[in-house]
PDB file of C-alpha atoms in Angstrom:
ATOM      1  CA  UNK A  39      89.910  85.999 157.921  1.00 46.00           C
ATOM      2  CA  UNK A  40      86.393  86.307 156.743  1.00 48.00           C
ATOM      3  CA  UNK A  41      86.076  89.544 159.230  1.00 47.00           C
ATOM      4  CA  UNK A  42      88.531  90.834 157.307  1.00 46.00           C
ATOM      5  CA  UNK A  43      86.587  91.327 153.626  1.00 50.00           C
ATOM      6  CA  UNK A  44      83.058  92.895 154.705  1.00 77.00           C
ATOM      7  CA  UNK A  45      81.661  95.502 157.476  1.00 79.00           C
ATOM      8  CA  UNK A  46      78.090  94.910 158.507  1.00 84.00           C
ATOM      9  CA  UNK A  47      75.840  98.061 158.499  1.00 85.00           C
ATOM     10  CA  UNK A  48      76.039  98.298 161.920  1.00 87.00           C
ATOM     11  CA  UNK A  49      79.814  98.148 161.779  1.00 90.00           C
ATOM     12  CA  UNK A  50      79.756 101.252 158.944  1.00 92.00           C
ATOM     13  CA  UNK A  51      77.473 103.055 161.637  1.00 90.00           C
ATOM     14  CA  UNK A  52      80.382 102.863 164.328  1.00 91.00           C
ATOM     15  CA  UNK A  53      83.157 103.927 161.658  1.00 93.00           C
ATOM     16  CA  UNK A  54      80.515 107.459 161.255  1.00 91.00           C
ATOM     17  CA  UNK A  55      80.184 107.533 164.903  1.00 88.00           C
ATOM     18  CA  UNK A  56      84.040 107.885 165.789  1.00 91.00           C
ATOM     19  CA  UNK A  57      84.073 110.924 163.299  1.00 93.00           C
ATOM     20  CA  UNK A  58      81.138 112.618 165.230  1.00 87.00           C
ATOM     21  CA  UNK A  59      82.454 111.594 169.118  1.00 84.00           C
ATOM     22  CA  UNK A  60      86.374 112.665 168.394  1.00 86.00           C
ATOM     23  CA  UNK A  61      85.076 116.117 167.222  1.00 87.00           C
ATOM     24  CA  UNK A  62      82.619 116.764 169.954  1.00 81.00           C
ATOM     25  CA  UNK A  63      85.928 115.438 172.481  1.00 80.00           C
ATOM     26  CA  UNK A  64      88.077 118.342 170.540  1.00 79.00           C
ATOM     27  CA  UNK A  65      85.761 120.859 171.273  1.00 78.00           C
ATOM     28  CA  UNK A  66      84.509 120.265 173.947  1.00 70.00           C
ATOM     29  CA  UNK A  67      87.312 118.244 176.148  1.00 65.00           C
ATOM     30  CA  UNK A  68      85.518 115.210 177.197  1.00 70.00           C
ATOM     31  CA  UNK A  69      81.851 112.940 176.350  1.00 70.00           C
ATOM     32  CA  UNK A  70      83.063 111.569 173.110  1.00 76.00           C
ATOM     33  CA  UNK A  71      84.483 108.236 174.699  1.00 77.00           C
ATOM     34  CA  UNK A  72      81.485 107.164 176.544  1.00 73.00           C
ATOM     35  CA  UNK A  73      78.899 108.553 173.573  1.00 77.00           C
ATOM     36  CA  UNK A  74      81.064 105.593 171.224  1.00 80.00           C
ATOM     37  CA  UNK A  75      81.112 102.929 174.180  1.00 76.00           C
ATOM     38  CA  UNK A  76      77.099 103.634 174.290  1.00 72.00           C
ATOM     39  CA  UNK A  77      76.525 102.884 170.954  1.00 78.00           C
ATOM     40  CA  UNK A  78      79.383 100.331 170.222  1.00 81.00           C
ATOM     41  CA  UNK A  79      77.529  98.040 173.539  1.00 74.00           C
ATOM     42  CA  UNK A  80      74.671  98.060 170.560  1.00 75.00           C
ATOM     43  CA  UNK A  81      76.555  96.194 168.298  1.00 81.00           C
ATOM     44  CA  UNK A  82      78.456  94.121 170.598  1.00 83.00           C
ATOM     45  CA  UNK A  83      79.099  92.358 173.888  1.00 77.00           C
ATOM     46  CA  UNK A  84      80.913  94.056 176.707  1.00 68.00           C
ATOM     47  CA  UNK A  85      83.641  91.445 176.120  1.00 75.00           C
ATOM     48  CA  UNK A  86      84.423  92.813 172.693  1.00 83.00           C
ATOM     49  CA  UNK A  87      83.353  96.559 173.397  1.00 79.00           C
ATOM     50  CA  UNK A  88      85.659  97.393 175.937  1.00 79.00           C
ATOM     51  CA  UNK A  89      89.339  96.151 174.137  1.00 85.00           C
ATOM     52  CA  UNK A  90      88.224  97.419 170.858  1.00 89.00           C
ATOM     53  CA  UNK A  91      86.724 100.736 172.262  1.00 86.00           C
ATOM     54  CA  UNK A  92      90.208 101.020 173.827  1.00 86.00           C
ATOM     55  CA  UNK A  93      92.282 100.651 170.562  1.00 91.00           C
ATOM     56  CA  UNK A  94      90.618 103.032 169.011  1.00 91.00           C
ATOM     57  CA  UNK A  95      90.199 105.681 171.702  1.00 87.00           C
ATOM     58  CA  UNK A  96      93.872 105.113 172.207  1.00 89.00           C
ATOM     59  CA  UNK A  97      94.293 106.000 168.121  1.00 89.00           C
ATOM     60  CA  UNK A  98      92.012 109.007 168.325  1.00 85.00           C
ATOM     61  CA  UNK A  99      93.463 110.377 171.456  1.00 87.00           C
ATOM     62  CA  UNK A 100      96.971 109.849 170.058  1.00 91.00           C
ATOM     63  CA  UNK A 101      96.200 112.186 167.068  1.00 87.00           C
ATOM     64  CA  UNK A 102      94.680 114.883 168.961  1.00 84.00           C
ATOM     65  CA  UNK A 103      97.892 114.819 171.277  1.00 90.00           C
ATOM     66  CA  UNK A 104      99.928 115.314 168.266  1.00 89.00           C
ATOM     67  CA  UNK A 105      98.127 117.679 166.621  1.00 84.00           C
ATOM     68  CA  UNK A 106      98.146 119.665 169.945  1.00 86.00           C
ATOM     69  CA  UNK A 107     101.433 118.442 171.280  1.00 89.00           C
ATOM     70  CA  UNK A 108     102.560 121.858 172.098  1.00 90.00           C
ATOM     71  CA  UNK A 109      99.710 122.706 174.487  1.00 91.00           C
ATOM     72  CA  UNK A 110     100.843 119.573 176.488  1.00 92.00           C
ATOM     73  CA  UNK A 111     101.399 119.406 180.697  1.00 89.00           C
ATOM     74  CA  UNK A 112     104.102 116.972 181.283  1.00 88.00           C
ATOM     75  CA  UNK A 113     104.512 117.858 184.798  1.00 86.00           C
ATOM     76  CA  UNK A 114     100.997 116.046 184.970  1.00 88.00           C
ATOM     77  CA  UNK A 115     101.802 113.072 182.261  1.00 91.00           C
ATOM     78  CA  UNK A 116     104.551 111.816 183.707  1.00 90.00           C
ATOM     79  CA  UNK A 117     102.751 111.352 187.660  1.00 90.00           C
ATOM     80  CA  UNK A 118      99.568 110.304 185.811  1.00 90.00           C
ATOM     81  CA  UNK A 119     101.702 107.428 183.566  1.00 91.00           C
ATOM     82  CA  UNK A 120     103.242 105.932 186.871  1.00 91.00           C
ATOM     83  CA  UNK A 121     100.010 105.857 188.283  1.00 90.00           C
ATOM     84  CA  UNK A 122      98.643 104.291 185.370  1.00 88.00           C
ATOM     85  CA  UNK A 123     101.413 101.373 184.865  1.00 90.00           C
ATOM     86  CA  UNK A 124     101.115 100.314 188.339  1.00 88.00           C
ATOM     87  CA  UNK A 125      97.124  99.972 187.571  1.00 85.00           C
ATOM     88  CA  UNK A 126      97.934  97.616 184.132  1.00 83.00           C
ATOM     89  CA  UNK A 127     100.160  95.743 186.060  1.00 82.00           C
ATOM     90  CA  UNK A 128      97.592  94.910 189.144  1.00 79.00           C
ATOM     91  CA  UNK A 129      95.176  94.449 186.064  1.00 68.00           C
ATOM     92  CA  UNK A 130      97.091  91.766 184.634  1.00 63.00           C
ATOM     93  CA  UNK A 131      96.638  89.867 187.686  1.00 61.00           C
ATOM     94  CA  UNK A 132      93.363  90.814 188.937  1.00 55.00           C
ATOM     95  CA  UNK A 133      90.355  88.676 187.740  1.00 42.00           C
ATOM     96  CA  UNK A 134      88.064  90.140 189.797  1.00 45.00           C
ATOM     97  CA  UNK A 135      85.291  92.424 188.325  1.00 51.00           C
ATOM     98  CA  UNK A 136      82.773  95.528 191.031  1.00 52.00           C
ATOM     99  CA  UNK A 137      79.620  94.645 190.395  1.00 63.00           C
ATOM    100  CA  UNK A 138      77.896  97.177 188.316  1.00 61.00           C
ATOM    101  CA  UNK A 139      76.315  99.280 190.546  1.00 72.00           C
ATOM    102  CA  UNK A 140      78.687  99.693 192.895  1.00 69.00           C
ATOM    103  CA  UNK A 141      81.173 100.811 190.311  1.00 64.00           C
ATOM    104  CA  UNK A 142      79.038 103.473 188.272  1.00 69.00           C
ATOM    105  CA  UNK A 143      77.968 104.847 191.944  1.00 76.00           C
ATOM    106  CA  UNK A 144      81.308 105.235 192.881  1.00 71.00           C
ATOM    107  CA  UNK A 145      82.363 106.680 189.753  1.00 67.00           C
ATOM    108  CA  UNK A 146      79.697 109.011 189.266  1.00 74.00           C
ATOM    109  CA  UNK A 147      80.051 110.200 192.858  1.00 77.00           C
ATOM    110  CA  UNK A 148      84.070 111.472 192.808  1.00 70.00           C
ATOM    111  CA  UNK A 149      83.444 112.839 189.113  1.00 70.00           C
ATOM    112  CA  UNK A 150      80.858 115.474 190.894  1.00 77.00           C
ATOM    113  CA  UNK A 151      82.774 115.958 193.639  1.00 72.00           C
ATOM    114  CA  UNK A 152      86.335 116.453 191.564  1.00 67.00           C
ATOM    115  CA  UNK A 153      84.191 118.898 189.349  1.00 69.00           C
ATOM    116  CA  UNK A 154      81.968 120.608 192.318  1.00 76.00           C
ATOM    117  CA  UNK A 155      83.567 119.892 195.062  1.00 68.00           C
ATOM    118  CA  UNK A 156      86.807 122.513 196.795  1.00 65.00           C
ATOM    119  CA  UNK A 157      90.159 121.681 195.320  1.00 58.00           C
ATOM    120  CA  UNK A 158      93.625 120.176 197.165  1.00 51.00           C
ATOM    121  CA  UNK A 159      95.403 122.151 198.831  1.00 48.00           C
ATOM    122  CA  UNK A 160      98.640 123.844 197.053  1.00 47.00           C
ATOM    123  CA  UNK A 161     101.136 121.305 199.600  1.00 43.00           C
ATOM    124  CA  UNK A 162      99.222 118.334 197.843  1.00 45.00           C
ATOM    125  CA  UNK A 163      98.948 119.812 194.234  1.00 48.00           C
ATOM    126  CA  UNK A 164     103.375 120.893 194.527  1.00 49.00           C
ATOM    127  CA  UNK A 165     103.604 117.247 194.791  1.00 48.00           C
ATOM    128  CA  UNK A 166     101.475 115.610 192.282  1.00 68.00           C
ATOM    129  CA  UNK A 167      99.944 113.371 194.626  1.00 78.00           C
ATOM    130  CA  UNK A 168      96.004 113.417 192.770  1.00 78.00           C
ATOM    131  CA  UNK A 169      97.483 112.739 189.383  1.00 83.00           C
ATOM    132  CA  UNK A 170      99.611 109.328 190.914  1.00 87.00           C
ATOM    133  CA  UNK A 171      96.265 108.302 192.328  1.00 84.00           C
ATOM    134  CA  UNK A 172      94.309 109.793 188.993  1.00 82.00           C
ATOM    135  CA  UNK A 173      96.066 107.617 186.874  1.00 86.00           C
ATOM    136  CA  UNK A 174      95.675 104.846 188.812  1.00 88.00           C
ATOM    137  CA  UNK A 175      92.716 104.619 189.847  1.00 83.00           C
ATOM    138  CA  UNK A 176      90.914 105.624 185.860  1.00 80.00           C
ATOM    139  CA  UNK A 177      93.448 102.806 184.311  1.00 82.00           C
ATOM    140  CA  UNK A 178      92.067 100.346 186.736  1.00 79.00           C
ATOM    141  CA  UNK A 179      88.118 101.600 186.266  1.00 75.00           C
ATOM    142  CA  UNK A 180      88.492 101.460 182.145  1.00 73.00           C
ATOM    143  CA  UNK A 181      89.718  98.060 182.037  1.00 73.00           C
ATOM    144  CA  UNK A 182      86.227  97.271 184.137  1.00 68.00           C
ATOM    145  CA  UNK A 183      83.757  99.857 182.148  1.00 62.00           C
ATOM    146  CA  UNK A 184      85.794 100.926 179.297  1.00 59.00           C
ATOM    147  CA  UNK A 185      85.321 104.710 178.940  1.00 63.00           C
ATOM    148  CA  UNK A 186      86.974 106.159 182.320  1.00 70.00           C
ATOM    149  CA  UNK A 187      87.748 109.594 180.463  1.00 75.00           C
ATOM    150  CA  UNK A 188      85.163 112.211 182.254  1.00 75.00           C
ATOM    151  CA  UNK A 189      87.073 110.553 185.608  1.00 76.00           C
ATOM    152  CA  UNK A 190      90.907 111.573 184.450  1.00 81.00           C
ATOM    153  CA  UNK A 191      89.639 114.845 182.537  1.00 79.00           C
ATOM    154  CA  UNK A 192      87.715 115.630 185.842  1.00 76.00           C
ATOM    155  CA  UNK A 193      91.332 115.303 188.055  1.00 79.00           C
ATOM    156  CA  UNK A 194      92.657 117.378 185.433  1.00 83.00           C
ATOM    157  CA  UNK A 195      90.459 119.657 185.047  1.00 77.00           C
ATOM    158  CA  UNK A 196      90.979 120.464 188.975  1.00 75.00           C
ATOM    159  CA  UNK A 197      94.299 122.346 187.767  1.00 77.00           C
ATOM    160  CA  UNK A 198      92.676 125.018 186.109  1.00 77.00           C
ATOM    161  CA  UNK A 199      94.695 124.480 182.628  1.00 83.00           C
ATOM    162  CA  UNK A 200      93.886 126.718 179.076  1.00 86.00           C
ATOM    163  CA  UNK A 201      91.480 124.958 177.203  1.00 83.00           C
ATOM    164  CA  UNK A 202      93.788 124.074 174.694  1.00 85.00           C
ATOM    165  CA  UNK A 203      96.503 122.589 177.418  1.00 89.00           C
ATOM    166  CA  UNK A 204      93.451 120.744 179.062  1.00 87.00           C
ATOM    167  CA  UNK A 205      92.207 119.079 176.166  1.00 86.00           C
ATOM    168  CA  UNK A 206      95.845 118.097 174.868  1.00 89.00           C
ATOM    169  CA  UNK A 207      96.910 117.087 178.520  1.00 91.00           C
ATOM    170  CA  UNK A 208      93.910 114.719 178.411  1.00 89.00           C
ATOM    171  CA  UNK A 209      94.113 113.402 175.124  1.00 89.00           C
ATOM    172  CA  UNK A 210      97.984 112.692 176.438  1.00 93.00           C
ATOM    173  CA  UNK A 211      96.703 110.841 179.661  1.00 90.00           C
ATOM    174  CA  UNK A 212      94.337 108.567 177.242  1.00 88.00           C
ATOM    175  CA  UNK A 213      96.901 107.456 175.079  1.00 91.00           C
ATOM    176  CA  UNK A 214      98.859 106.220 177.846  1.00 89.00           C
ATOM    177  CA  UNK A 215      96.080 104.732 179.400  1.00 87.00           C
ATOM    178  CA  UNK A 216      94.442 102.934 176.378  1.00 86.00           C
ATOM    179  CA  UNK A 217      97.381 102.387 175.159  1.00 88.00           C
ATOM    180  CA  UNK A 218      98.085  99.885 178.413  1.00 86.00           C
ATOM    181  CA  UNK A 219      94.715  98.561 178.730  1.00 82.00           C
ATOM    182  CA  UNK A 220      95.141  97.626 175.502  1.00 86.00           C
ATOM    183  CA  UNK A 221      98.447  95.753 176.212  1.00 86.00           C
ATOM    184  CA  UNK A 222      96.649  93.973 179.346  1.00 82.00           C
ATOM    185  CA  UNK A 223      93.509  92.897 176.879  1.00 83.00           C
ATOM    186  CA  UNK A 224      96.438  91.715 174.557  1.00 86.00           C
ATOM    187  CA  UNK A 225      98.329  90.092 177.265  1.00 83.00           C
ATOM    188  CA  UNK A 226      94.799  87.599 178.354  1.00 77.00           C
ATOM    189  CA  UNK A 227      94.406  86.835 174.517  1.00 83.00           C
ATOM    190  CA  UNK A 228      92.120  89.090 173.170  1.00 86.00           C
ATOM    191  CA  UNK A 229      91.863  88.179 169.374  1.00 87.00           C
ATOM    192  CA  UNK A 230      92.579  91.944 167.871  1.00 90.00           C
ATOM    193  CA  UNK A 231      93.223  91.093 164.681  1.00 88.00           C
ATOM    194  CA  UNK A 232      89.692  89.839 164.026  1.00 88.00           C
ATOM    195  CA  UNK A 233      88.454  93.668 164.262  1.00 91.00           C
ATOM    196  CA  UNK A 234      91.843  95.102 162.419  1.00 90.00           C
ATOM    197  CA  UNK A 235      89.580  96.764 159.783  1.00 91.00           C
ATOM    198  CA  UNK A 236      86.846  98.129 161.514  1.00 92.00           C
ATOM    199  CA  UNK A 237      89.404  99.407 164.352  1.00 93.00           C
ATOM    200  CA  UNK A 238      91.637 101.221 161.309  1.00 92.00           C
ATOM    201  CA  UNK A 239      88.232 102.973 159.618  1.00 94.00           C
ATOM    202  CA  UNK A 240      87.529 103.801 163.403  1.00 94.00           C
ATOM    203  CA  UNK A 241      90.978 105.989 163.502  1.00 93.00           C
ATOM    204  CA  UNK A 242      90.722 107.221 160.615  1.00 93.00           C
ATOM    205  CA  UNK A 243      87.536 109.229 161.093  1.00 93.00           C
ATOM    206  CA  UNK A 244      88.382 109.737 164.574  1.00 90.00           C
ATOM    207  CA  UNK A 245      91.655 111.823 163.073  1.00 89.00           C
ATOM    208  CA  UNK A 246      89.136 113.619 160.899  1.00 92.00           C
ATOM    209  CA  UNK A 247      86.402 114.708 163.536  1.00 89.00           C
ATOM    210  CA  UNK A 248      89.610 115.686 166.021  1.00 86.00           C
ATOM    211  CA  UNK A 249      91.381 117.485 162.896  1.00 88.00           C
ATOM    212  CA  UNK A 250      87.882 120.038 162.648  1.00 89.00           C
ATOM    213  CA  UNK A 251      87.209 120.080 166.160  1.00 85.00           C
ATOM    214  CA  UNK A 252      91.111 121.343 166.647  1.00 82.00           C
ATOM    215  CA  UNK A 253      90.060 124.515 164.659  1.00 83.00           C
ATOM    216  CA  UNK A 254      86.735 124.796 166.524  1.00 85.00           C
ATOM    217  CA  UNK A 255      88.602 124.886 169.717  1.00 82.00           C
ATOM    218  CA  UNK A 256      90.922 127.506 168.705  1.00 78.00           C
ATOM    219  CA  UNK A 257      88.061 129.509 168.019  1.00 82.00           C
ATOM    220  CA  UNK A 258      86.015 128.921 170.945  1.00 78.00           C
ATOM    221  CA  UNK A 259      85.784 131.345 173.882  1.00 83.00           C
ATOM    222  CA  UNK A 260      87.738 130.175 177.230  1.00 77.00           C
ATOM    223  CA  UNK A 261      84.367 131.348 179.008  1.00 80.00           C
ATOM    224  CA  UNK A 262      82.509 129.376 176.563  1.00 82.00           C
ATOM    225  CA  UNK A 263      84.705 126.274 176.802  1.00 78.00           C
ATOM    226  CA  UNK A 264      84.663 126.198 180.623  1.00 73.00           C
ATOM    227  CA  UNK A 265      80.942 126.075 180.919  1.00 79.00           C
ATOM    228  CA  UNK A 266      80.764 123.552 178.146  1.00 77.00           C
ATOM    229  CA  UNK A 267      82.891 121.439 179.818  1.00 74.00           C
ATOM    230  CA  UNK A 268      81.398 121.441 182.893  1.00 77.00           C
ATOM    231  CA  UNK A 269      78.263 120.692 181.727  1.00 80.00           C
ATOM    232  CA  UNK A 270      78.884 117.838 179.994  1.00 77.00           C
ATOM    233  CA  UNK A 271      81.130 116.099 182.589  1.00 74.00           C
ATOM    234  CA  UNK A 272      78.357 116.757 184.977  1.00 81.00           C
ATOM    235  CA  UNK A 273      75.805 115.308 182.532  1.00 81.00           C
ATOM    236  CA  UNK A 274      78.395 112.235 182.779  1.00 74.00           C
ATOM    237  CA  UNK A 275      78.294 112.076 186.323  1.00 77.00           C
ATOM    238  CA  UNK A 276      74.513 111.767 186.269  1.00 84.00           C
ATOM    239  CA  UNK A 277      74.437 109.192 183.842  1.00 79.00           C
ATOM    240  CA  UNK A 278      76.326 106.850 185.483  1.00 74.00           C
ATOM    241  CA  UNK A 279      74.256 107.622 188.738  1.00 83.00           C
ATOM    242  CA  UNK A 280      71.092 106.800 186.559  1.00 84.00           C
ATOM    243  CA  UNK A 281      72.788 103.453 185.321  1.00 77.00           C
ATOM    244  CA  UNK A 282      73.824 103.183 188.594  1.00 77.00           C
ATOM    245  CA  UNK A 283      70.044 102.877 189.676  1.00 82.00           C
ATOM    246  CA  UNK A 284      68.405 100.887 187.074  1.00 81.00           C
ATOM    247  CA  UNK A 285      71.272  97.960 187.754  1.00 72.00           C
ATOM    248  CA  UNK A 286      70.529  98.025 191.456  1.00 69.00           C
TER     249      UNK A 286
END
């Protein structure tokens, strides 16, 4: 394949990019995803952005989770992954796409309120009910918008997890997540293969930016982590309110 031999410039650009959005994802626990998907919808159409953005999300995610994989909350993977398949599998049959608006409104609404707004109570949290519906309902909004990620690290972040357990639960959550949106893109035909090289290069400085921003982490105050997170989640929110209103 002629894809295969040569990167464009614009190509090169994205394979810098994943180094810079992985680490700031590391340190900070979320952004990184949707800071890629804005500048990958610069190089190509929504079609191809959103199954390629969700191989290699699921490759940089899955390196973070393993280079944090003791830090990880399985009592909230395994709720989150059943949630999750049940959302590939309607998305497998589901042809039918929110318009635009609708969706980022929606979206950017529950992120503030999961952030801002007063927690479950403990009889709902005992029984894992939010993470069921969490996984669910961020599989079924990435396979319409791509980067879902300040959505699921806002229903964990509700839990009130370490920084280092947060940002390793997360990075867990994504892998299932892109992992099956992947599989559902693969299942309708997506051609993969045509972006094989750009999607390895794409890992491969993803693992690099998450490998510094690991040690950055370590270092970085809980206090200091906890505001930074909430900030740009927030920031997040309000972007996809603003896209919200220029689309309506």
């Amino acid at each position: 394949m002629e894809y295969l031999q040569i990167l464009t410039a614009a190509e090169w650009l994205l394979v810098g990019v994943s180094f810079f959005t992985s680490f700031l994802t590391a340190v900070a626990g979320i952004g990184g995803g949707v800071m890629l998907l804005a500048v990958m919808v610069t190089v190509f159409p929504p079609l191809v952005v959103i199954p390629v953005h969700g191989v290699v999300q699921a490759g940089s995610n899955f390196f973070r989770m393993g280079l944090m994989r003791h830090f990880i909350d399985r009592s909230i993977i395994v709720p989150f992954a059943v949630g999750s398949l049940l959302a590939a599998l309607l998305g497998t049959q589901v042809v039918v796409a929110l318009e635009p608006f609708y969706l980022q409104l929606l979206l950017g609404l529950f992120i503030l309120y999961l952030v801002w707004g007063p927690k479950l109570s403990k009889v709902y949290m005992s029984h894992k009910i939010q993470f069921y519906l969490g996984g669910f309902l961020t599989t079924l909004a990435s396979l319409f918008v791509g980067a879902s990620g300040p959505l699921a690290a806002a229903f964990i972040g509700r839990v009130g997890l370490k920084k280092e357990a947060q940002v390793a639960t997360h990075a867990t959550a994504m892998v299932v997540q892109h992992g099956l949106k992947t599989l559902v893109f693969g299942f309708v035909g997506f051609a993969f293969a045509d972006y094989a090289l750009l999607m390895g290069l794409m890992i491969a400085t993803g693992f690099a930016g998450t490998y510094v921003g690991k040690h950055v982490l370590l270092k970085l105050p809980e206090k200091i982590f906890r505001v930074a997170y909430k900030v740009v989640i927030t920031l997040l929110a309000l972007r996809l309110l603003y896209m919200a209103f220029l689309s309506y």
